[in-house]
Short mmCIF file of C-alpha atoms and ligand atoms in Angstrom, two decimals:
data_model
loop_
_atom_site.label_atom_id
_atom_site.label_comp_id
_atom_site.label_asym_id
_atom_site.label_seq_id
_atom_site.Cartn_x
_atom_site.Cartn_y
_atom_site.Cartn_z
CA MET K 1 15.40 16.37 13.79
CA ASN K 2 13.73 14.16 12.60
CA ILE K 3 12.55 14.61 8.99
CA THR K 4 9.17 13.33 9.08
CA VAL K 5 7.43 12.56 5.51
CA THR K 6 6.33 16.14 6.12
CA LYS K 7 5.88 19.31 8.15
CA PRO K 8 3.64 22.27 7.06
CA PHE K 9 4.72 25.23 6.10
CA THR K 10 5.12 27.61 8.41
CA PRO K 11 4.37 32.00 6.92
CA PRO K 12 7.06 34.84 8.60
CA ILE K 13 4.72 34.55 12.91
CA ALA K 14 4.44 38.18 12.30
CA GLU K 15 2.50 37.74 8.87
CA PHE K 16 -0.05 36.17 10.47
CA GLN K 17 -0.29 38.07 13.57
CA ALA K 18 -1.18 40.76 11.89
CA TYR K 19 -3.94 38.88 10.50
CA LEU K 20 -5.29 38.09 14.28
CA LYS K 21 -5.23 41.62 15.25
CA GLY K 22 -6.95 42.69 13.04
CA ILE K 23 -9.68 39.77 14.27
CA TRP K 24 -9.25 40.54 18.06
CA ASP K 25 -10.41 44.38 17.11
CA ARG K 26 -13.08 42.85 15.58
CA GLU K 27 -14.07 41.09 18.39
CA TRP K 28 -15.87 38.85 14.66
CA PHE K 29 -14.11 35.02 15.06
CA THR K 30 -16.77 32.04 13.25
CA ASN K 31 -19.93 32.65 10.97
CA ASN K 32 -18.67 33.90 7.36
CA GLY K 33 -16.30 36.91 8.55
CA PRO K 34 -14.13 39.26 6.42
CA LEU K 35 -11.24 36.90 6.47
CA VAL K 36 -12.77 33.86 4.70
CA ASN K 37 -14.50 36.14 2.27
CA GLU K 38 -11.17 37.78 1.55
CA LEU K 39 -10.34 34.29 1.71
CA GLU K 40 -12.86 32.61 -1.08
CA LEU K 41 -12.22 35.31 -3.28
CA ARG K 42 -8.67 34.96 -3.06
CA LEU K 43 -8.49 31.60 -3.86
CA LYS K 44 -11.15 31.81 -6.65
CA ASP K 45 -8.79 34.70 -8.50
CA GLU K 46 -5.85 32.30 -7.80
CA LEU K 47 -7.46 29.25 -8.78
CA ASP K 48 -9.60 31.15 -11.82
CA VAL K 49 -12.77 28.06 -10.98
CA ASN K 50 -16.37 30.42 -10.78
CA HIS K 51 -17.12 29.29 -7.63
CA LEU K 52 -15.71 28.18 -4.35
CA LEU K 53 -16.85 27.82 -0.22
CA TYR K 54 -14.02 27.65 2.80
CA ILE K 55 -15.79 24.34 4.64
CA SER K 56 -14.33 22.78 7.49
CA ASN K 57 -11.46 20.06 6.06
CA GLY K 58 -11.61 18.47 3.51
CA THR K 59 -14.24 15.34 4.74
CA ILE K 60 -16.62 16.85 5.96
CA ALA K 61 -15.80 18.65 1.41
CA LEU K 62 -15.90 15.30 0.71
CA GLN K 63 -20.06 14.51 2.63
CA ILE K 64 -21.06 18.06 1.62
CA ALA K 65 -20.79 17.12 -1.72
CA ILE K 66 -22.16 13.52 -1.39
CA ARG K 67 -24.67 15.07 -0.30
CA ALA K 68 -25.65 18.25 -2.81
CA LEU K 69 -25.97 16.52 -5.31
CA ASP K 70 -28.40 14.11 -3.51
CA LEU K 71 -26.08 11.32 -4.51
CA LYS K 72 -28.20 7.30 -3.37
CA GLY K 73 -26.85 3.63 -3.91
CA GLU K 74 -23.71 2.76 -5.39
CA ILE K 75 -20.55 5.87 -6.08
CA LEU K 76 -17.73 3.94 -8.10
CA THR K 77 -14.87 5.52 -6.32
CA THR K 78 -10.57 4.90 -6.34
CA PRO K 79 -9.12 1.97 -3.63
CA PHE K 80 -5.93 3.70 -4.05
CA SER K 81 -6.49 6.96 -1.48
CA TYR K 82 -6.78 8.11 1.53
CA VAL K 83 -9.61 6.38 3.73
CA ALA K 84 -11.60 9.88 3.95
CA THR K 85 -12.43 9.25 0.36
CA THR K 86 -14.63 6.20 1.09
CA SER K 87 -15.48 6.52 5.10
CA SER K 88 -17.44 9.99 3.74
CA ILE K 89 -19.12 7.50 0.73
CA VAL K 90 -20.52 5.61 3.75
CA TRP K 91 -21.12 7.95 6.73
CA GLU K 92 -23.56 9.24 3.77
CA ASN K 93 -25.24 5.69 3.49
CA CYS K 94 -24.36 5.18 0.21
CA VAL K 95 -22.05 1.95 -1.65
CA PRO K 96 -18.12 2.51 -2.87
CA VAL K 97 -18.13 0.59 -5.74
CA MET K 98 -15.00 -0.20 -6.27
CA VAL K 99 -13.36 0.79 -9.18
CA ASP K 100 -9.04 -0.34 -9.64
CA ILE K 101 -7.02 1.81 -10.75
CA CYS K 102 -3.54 2.35 -13.57
CA LYS K 103 -0.81 0.97 -12.32
CA ASP K 104 1.57 4.04 -14.04
CA THR K 105 -0.96 7.07 -12.86
CA LEU K 106 -2.05 5.07 -9.68
CA ASN K 107 -5.48 7.30 -10.21
CA ILE K 108 -8.58 5.15 -11.41
CA ASP K 109 -8.88 3.40 -14.76
CA PRO K 110 -11.42 4.16 -17.13
CA SER K 111 -11.53 0.96 -18.78
CA LYS K 112 -12.54 0.24 -16.41
CA ILE K 113 -15.57 1.87 -14.90
CA GLU K 114 -18.04 0.41 -16.91
CA GLN K 115 -18.00 -3.33 -16.50
CA PHE K 116 -18.78 -2.21 -12.45
CA ILE K 117 -22.36 0.11 -13.69
CA THR K 118 -25.36 -1.18 -12.36
CA PRO K 119 -29.12 0.63 -11.91
CA ARG K 120 -28.56 1.40 -8.60
CA THR K 121 -25.66 3.73 -10.12
CA THR K 122 -25.33 7.48 -9.02
CA ALA K 123 -21.42 8.30 -9.35
CA ILE K 124 -17.96 7.88 -10.53
CA LEU K 125 -15.83 9.84 -6.72
CA ALA K 126 -12.40 9.44 -7.81
CA THR K 127 -9.44 11.26 -6.40
CA HIS K 128 -6.65 12.91 -8.59
CA VAL K 129 -3.67 11.18 -6.60
CA PHE K 130 -1.19 12.87 -5.53
CA GLY K 131 -1.84 15.66 -7.32
CA ASN K 132 -2.00 14.16 -11.29
CA PRO K 133 -5.20 13.95 -12.66
CA CYS K 134 -7.79 11.58 -13.79
CA ASP K 135 -8.73 10.86 -16.95
CA THR K 136 -11.01 13.93 -16.84
CA GLU K 137 -12.53 13.39 -20.27
CA GLU K 138 -12.96 10.01 -19.96
CA ILE K 139 -14.37 10.46 -16.94
CA ASP K 140 -17.01 13.06 -18.29
CA LEU K 141 -17.52 10.59 -21.30
CA ILE K 142 -18.71 7.87 -19.23
CA ALA K 143 -20.21 10.21 -16.91
CA LYS K 144 -22.92 11.85 -19.61
CA LYS K 145 -23.37 8.83 -21.38
CA HIS K 146 -24.85 7.16 -18.13
CA GLY K 147 -26.15 10.10 -16.31
CA LEU K 148 -23.44 9.71 -13.44
CA LYS K 149 -22.22 13.13 -11.69
CA VAL K 150 -19.36 13.85 -10.76
CA ILE K 151 -16.71 14.28 -7.56
CA TYR K 152 -13.00 14.37 -8.02
CA ASP K 153 -11.55 14.21 -4.69
CA ALA K 154 -8.59 16.97 -4.54
CA ALA K 155 -7.48 16.61 -1.85
CA HIS K 156 -3.95 17.23 -3.15
CA ALA K 157 -4.23 19.07 -6.50
CA PHE K 158 -3.98 22.78 -5.84
CA GLY K 159 -2.25 24.33 -8.27
CA THR K 160 -1.38 21.77 -10.23
CA LEU K 161 -2.98 22.85 -13.72
CA TYR K 162 -4.52 20.16 -16.32
CA LYS K 163 -4.55 21.38 -19.69
CA GLY K 164 -4.62 25.18 -18.76
CA LYS K 165 -6.74 24.69 -15.62
CA SER K 166 -6.32 24.36 -12.30
CA LEU K 167 -7.64 20.58 -11.49
CA LEU K 168 -9.80 22.01 -8.88
CA ALA K 169 -11.65 23.37 -11.83
CA TYR K 170 -12.96 19.63 -13.67
CA GLY K 171 -15.53 17.75 -12.24
CA ASP K 172 -19.51 18.30 -11.00
CA ILE K 173 -18.29 19.48 -7.70
CA ALA K 174 -14.08 18.71 -6.49
CA THR K 175 -13.39 18.93 -3.24
CA CYS K 176 -9.78 20.14 -1.64
CA SER K 177 -8.57 19.82 2.20
CA PHE K 178 -6.15 22.04 3.27
CA HIS K 179 -5.08 20.70 6.19
CA ALA K 180 -1.74 21.46 7.56
CA THR K 181 0.10 17.90 5.63
CA LYS K 182 -0.89 18.94 2.08
CA LEU K 183 0.81 21.99 0.09
CA PHE K 184 -1.73 24.96 0.88
CA HIS K 185 -2.97 24.28 4.64
CA THR K 186 -5.00 26.28 6.19
CA ILE K 187 -3.78 24.26 9.56
CA GLU K 188 -7.36 22.72 9.28
CA GLY K 189 -9.78 23.61 6.24
CA GLY K 190 -11.01 22.75 3.39
CA ALA K 191 -13.58 23.78 0.15
CA VAL K 192 -15.83 21.71 -2.11
CA VAL K 193 -15.93 24.05 -6.49
CA THR K 194 -18.65 23.54 -8.50
CA SER K 195 -19.31 25.83 -12.56
CA SER K 196 -23.16 25.49 -11.35
CA PRO K 197 -25.08 28.11 -9.68
CA GLU K 198 -27.22 25.88 -7.84
CA ILE K 199 -25.35 23.16 -6.50
CA LEU K 200 -23.11 25.87 -5.43
CA LYS K 201 -26.30 26.77 -3.25
CA ASN K 202 -27.29 23.50 -1.80
CA MET K 203 -23.84 23.42 -0.72
CA ALA K 204 -23.80 26.77 0.36
CA MET K 205 -26.52 26.23 2.83
CA MET K 206 -25.52 22.88 4.04
CA ARG K 207 -22.16 24.03 5.72
CA ASN K 208 -24.57 26.52 7.22
CA PHE K 209 -27.35 24.33 10.10
CA GLY K 210 -29.28 24.62 6.08
CA HIS K 211 -30.32 28.29 7.04
CA THR K 212 -31.00 30.12 4.08
CA SER K 213 -31.81 33.02 6.86
CA ALA K 214 -31.37 34.08 10.70
CA THR K 215 -35.08 32.17 10.62
CA GLU K 216 -35.13 29.98 7.08
CA PHE K 217 -33.92 27.06 6.93
CA GLY K 218 -33.47 25.50 3.83
CA GLY K 219 -32.67 21.80 4.49
CA LEU K 220 -30.78 19.96 6.30
CA GLY K 221 -27.33 20.58 7.29
CA VAL K 222 -24.31 20.49 9.23
CA ASN K 223 -21.78 22.59 10.68
CA GLY K 224 -19.46 22.72 7.64
CA LYS K 225 -18.25 26.53 8.21
CA ASN K 226 -14.79 27.55 8.99
CA SER K 227 -12.74 30.45 11.29
CA GLU K 228 -11.52 33.68 10.83
CA VAL K 229 -8.10 32.35 12.73
CA HIS K 230 -7.94 29.29 10.17
CA ALA K 231 -8.59 31.91 7.20
CA ALA K 232 -6.18 34.15 8.16
CA MET K 233 -3.44 30.73 7.77
CA GLY K 234 -4.59 30.37 4.20
CA LEU K 235 -3.87 33.78 3.36
CA THR K 236 -0.70 34.14 5.33
CA ASN K 237 0.51 30.77 3.63
CA LEU K 238 -1.12 31.77 -0.11
CA LYS K 239 1.76 34.84 -0.60
CA TYR K 240 4.13 32.01 -0.22
CA LEU K 241 2.04 29.18 -3.19
CA GLN K 242 4.59 30.04 -6.43
CA ASP K 243 7.71 30.00 -3.46
CA ILE K 244 5.99 26.40 -1.77
CA LEU K 245 5.36 24.32 -5.51
CA ALA K 246 9.07 26.49 -7.18
CA THR K 247 10.51 25.48 -4.33
CA ARG K 248 8.97 21.32 -4.82
CA GLU K 249 9.75 21.16 -8.44
CA ILE K 250 13.99 21.35 -8.23
CA LEU K 251 13.00 18.55 -4.73
CA CYS K 252 12.10 16.36 -7.14
CA ARG K 253 14.27 16.72 -9.54
CA GLN K 254 17.17 15.98 -6.98
CA TYR K 255 15.22 13.13 -5.93
CA LYS K 256 14.82 11.60 -9.46
CA LEU K 257 17.92 12.28 -10.39
CA ASN K 258 18.96 10.73 -6.87
CA LEU K 259 17.05 7.88 -7.59
CA THR K 260 17.32 6.57 -11.64
CA ASN K 261 18.88 3.12 -12.33
CA LEU K 262 17.94 1.95 -8.72
CA PRO K 263 15.05 -0.91 -9.91
CA VAL K 264 12.17 2.23 -8.58
CA VAL K 265 9.57 3.59 -10.55
CA PHE K 266 8.11 6.76 -10.05
CA GLN K 267 4.53 7.61 -10.76
CA LYS K 268 3.11 8.66 -14.20
CA ILE K 269 1.91 11.91 -14.77
CA LEU K 270 -0.86 13.02 -16.90
CA PRO K 271 0.61 14.93 -20.32
CA ASP K 272 -0.74 18.70 -20.55
CA THR K 273 -0.39 18.51 -16.93
CA GLN K 274 1.38 21.22 -15.15
CA TYR K 275 2.47 19.31 -12.03
CA ASN K 276 2.13 20.97 -8.32
CA ASN K 277 5.30 18.15 -5.80
CA SER K 278 3.32 17.46 -4.08
CA TYR K 279 4.02 13.97 -3.10
CA PHE K 280 7.27 12.08 -3.55
CA PRO K 281 5.96 8.53 -3.40
CA VAL K 282 8.11 5.54 -4.90
CA ILE K 283 7.32 2.31 -6.08
CA PHE K 284 9.83 -0.29 -5.37
CA GLN K 285 9.55 -4.14 -6.80
CA SER K 286 8.40 -5.76 -3.74
CA GLU K 287 7.17 -5.35 -0.22
CA LYS K 288 10.78 -6.41 1.31
CA ILE K 289 12.28 -4.11 -0.14
CA LEU K 290 9.86 -1.51 0.89
CA LEU K 291 10.11 -2.70 4.16
CA GLN K 292 14.58 -2.90 4.56
CA VAL K 293 14.18 0.55 3.04
CA MET K 294 11.38 1.89 6.25
CA GLU K 295 13.86 0.57 8.71
CA SER K 296 16.71 1.56 7.56
CA LEU K 297 15.23 5.11 7.01
CA ASN K 298 13.59 4.92 10.70
CA LEU K 299 17.00 3.75 12.61
CA ASN K 300 18.40 7.25 10.70
CA SER K 301 15.09 9.23 12.12
CA ILE K 302 13.06 9.66 9.19
CA TYR K 303 9.91 8.24 9.05
CA PRO K 304 9.03 8.74 4.74
CA ARG K 305 4.59 7.07 5.01
CA ARG K 306 3.21 4.11 3.67
CA TYR K 307 0.87 6.62 1.27
CA PHE K 308 -1.86 4.70 0.48
CA TYR K 309 -1.57 1.40 2.78
CA PRO K 310 -3.62 -0.31 2.66
CA SER K 311 -6.15 -0.10 -0.38
CA LEU K 312 -9.40 0.85 0.84
CA SER K 313 -10.58 -2.52 -1.27
CA GLU K 314 -9.77 -4.03 2.44
CA LEU K 315 -11.13 -1.72 4.11
CA PRO K 316 -13.63 -3.39 7.15
CA TYR K 317 -16.29 -1.43 5.56
CA VAL K 318 -16.06 -2.01 2.82
CA ASN K 319 -17.62 -5.70 1.44
CA ASN K 320 -16.04 -8.96 -0.75
CA GLN K 321 -14.14 -6.49 -3.38
CA THR K 322 -10.63 -6.69 -4.78
CA SER K 323 -8.63 -4.41 -6.60
CA PRO K 324 -5.51 -6.09 -7.64
CA ILE K 325 -3.27 -3.71 -8.52
CA ALA K 326 -4.28 -0.83 -5.75
CA GLU K 327 -3.12 -4.13 -3.98
CA ASP K 328 0.24 -4.62 -4.82
CA ILE K 329 1.27 -1.02 -5.34
CA SER K 330 0.04 -0.59 -2.19
CA ARG K 331 2.31 -3.21 -0.26
CA ARG K 332 5.41 -1.51 -2.03
CA ILE K 333 4.67 2.46 -2.20
CA LEU K 334 6.08 4.70 -0.40
CA CYS K 335 6.15 8.79 0.22
CA LEU K 336 9.05 9.64 0.74
CA PRO K 337 9.75 13.27 3.14
CA LEU K 338 8.65 16.78 0.89
CA TYR K 339 8.11 20.18 2.57
CA HIS K 340 9.57 23.63 1.98
CA THR K 341 12.81 23.40 5.00
CA LEU K 342 13.77 19.82 3.00
CA SER K 343 17.55 20.10 2.15
CA SER K 344 19.40 19.14 -0.48
CA GLU K 345 21.43 17.28 1.76
CA GLU K 346 18.96 15.70 3.60
CA ILE K 347 18.44 14.39 -0.13
CA ASP K 348 21.35 13.19 -0.27
CA MET K 349 21.47 11.58 3.27
CA ILE K 350 17.52 10.21 2.37
CA CYS K 351 18.87 8.38 -1.19
CA ARG K 352 21.91 8.00 -0.61
CA LEU K 353 20.52 5.12 3.20
CA ILE K 354 17.44 3.90 0.07
CA LYS K 355 20.44 2.72 -1.97
CA ARG K 356 22.36 1.05 -0.07
CA SER K 357 19.04 -0.94 1.63
CA ILE K 358 17.83 -1.64 -2.01
CA ARG K 359 21.53 -3.56 -2.97
CA TYR K 360 21.23 -6.42 -0.06
C1 LIG E 401 -6.41 15.14 3.37
C2 LIG E 401 -7.35 14.50 1.72
C3 LIG E 401 -8.72 13.70 2.20
C4 LIG E 401 -8.76 14.62 4.18
O1 LIG E 401 -8.69 16.23 4.18
P1 LIG E 401 -9.07 16.53 6.10
O2 LIG E 401 -9.47 17.87 5.12
O3 LIG E 401 -8.09 16.41 6.55
O4 LIG E 401 -10.78 16.06 6.13
C5 LIG E 401 -9.62 13.46 1.81
N1 LIG E 401 -8.75 13.00 0.16
C6 LIG E 401 -7.35 13.46 -0.08
C7 LIG E 401 -7.59 12.50 -0.59
C8 LIG E 401 -7.03 13.51 1.51
O5 LIG E 401 -5.46 12.89 0.71
#
């Protein structure tokens, strides 16, 4: 059996089927159905946030967030994230301006933000990379001082608490992804979170084609809804959240124990964080060593992924920007396999192979 970087959490099929039976009985598949409503309520409760909308996926969530804040011009963002963080900015006709990252936390470096602010800057869009909180205090201060909006791409952040609050509670808007590869998933799906009732109203309208009622439109919208079947998967999986978080903590602890004393660096998690262990990234001393490790693992049917490579500053539609730290880290970082059913024997085997190939 292949060991891949991630595998979706698969709940007991009977529990999912029970929800499906209800969907069949009601003959209600999408358009703000009862399961979508229930999932939104349960997620708000779980995360203890004011307003949350369930969205078709994390990318549309980002695009709706940018639109709902009416952002124009330049958006300061991180080069070290999944491509959707940058592509949604460009898709919404704004210009991404890359601010380099901190080499320890892998998040946008607040001390480098201000030098990139121009009269055209309207917002900061930062990713809580691998679920590690950005320095939200510093980012907030800078945003307030310059009148900028803040969006967090919190696609990895579900389950992380920062200063006792869900990481999704930070920013003017936080977006999340519930894609099958994420810690908590609804197969495809995402969310937008805000504490502002006005922003919520705007996003709710935009999620549903701009409708404000069956016959009225409040503005431009898109189809950002999600279905009853996806919500059913979310409701089924939500019951296992604590179990998922606890298992990942054990797996990551084992990885760390096995890999200490090797010339590898782990991501530094911000203090005051209850971390969700959503990924297990390892930074090697050189790209050459990383490729050696990859080759040896691949030969044994183990498939880690180069998250995130290449650096988004190197995208063809991002012009003339360099982010030396992100570009360097991108070449040397590997996310090791991490999923609910990964066994401790498999972790031992992965670590043995890594040790052996580093020694070459
Ligand atoms: C997964 C991911 C997204 C996109 O989410 P989808 O639900 O797949 O559209 C955006 N940003 C980051 C950082 C991600 O990891």
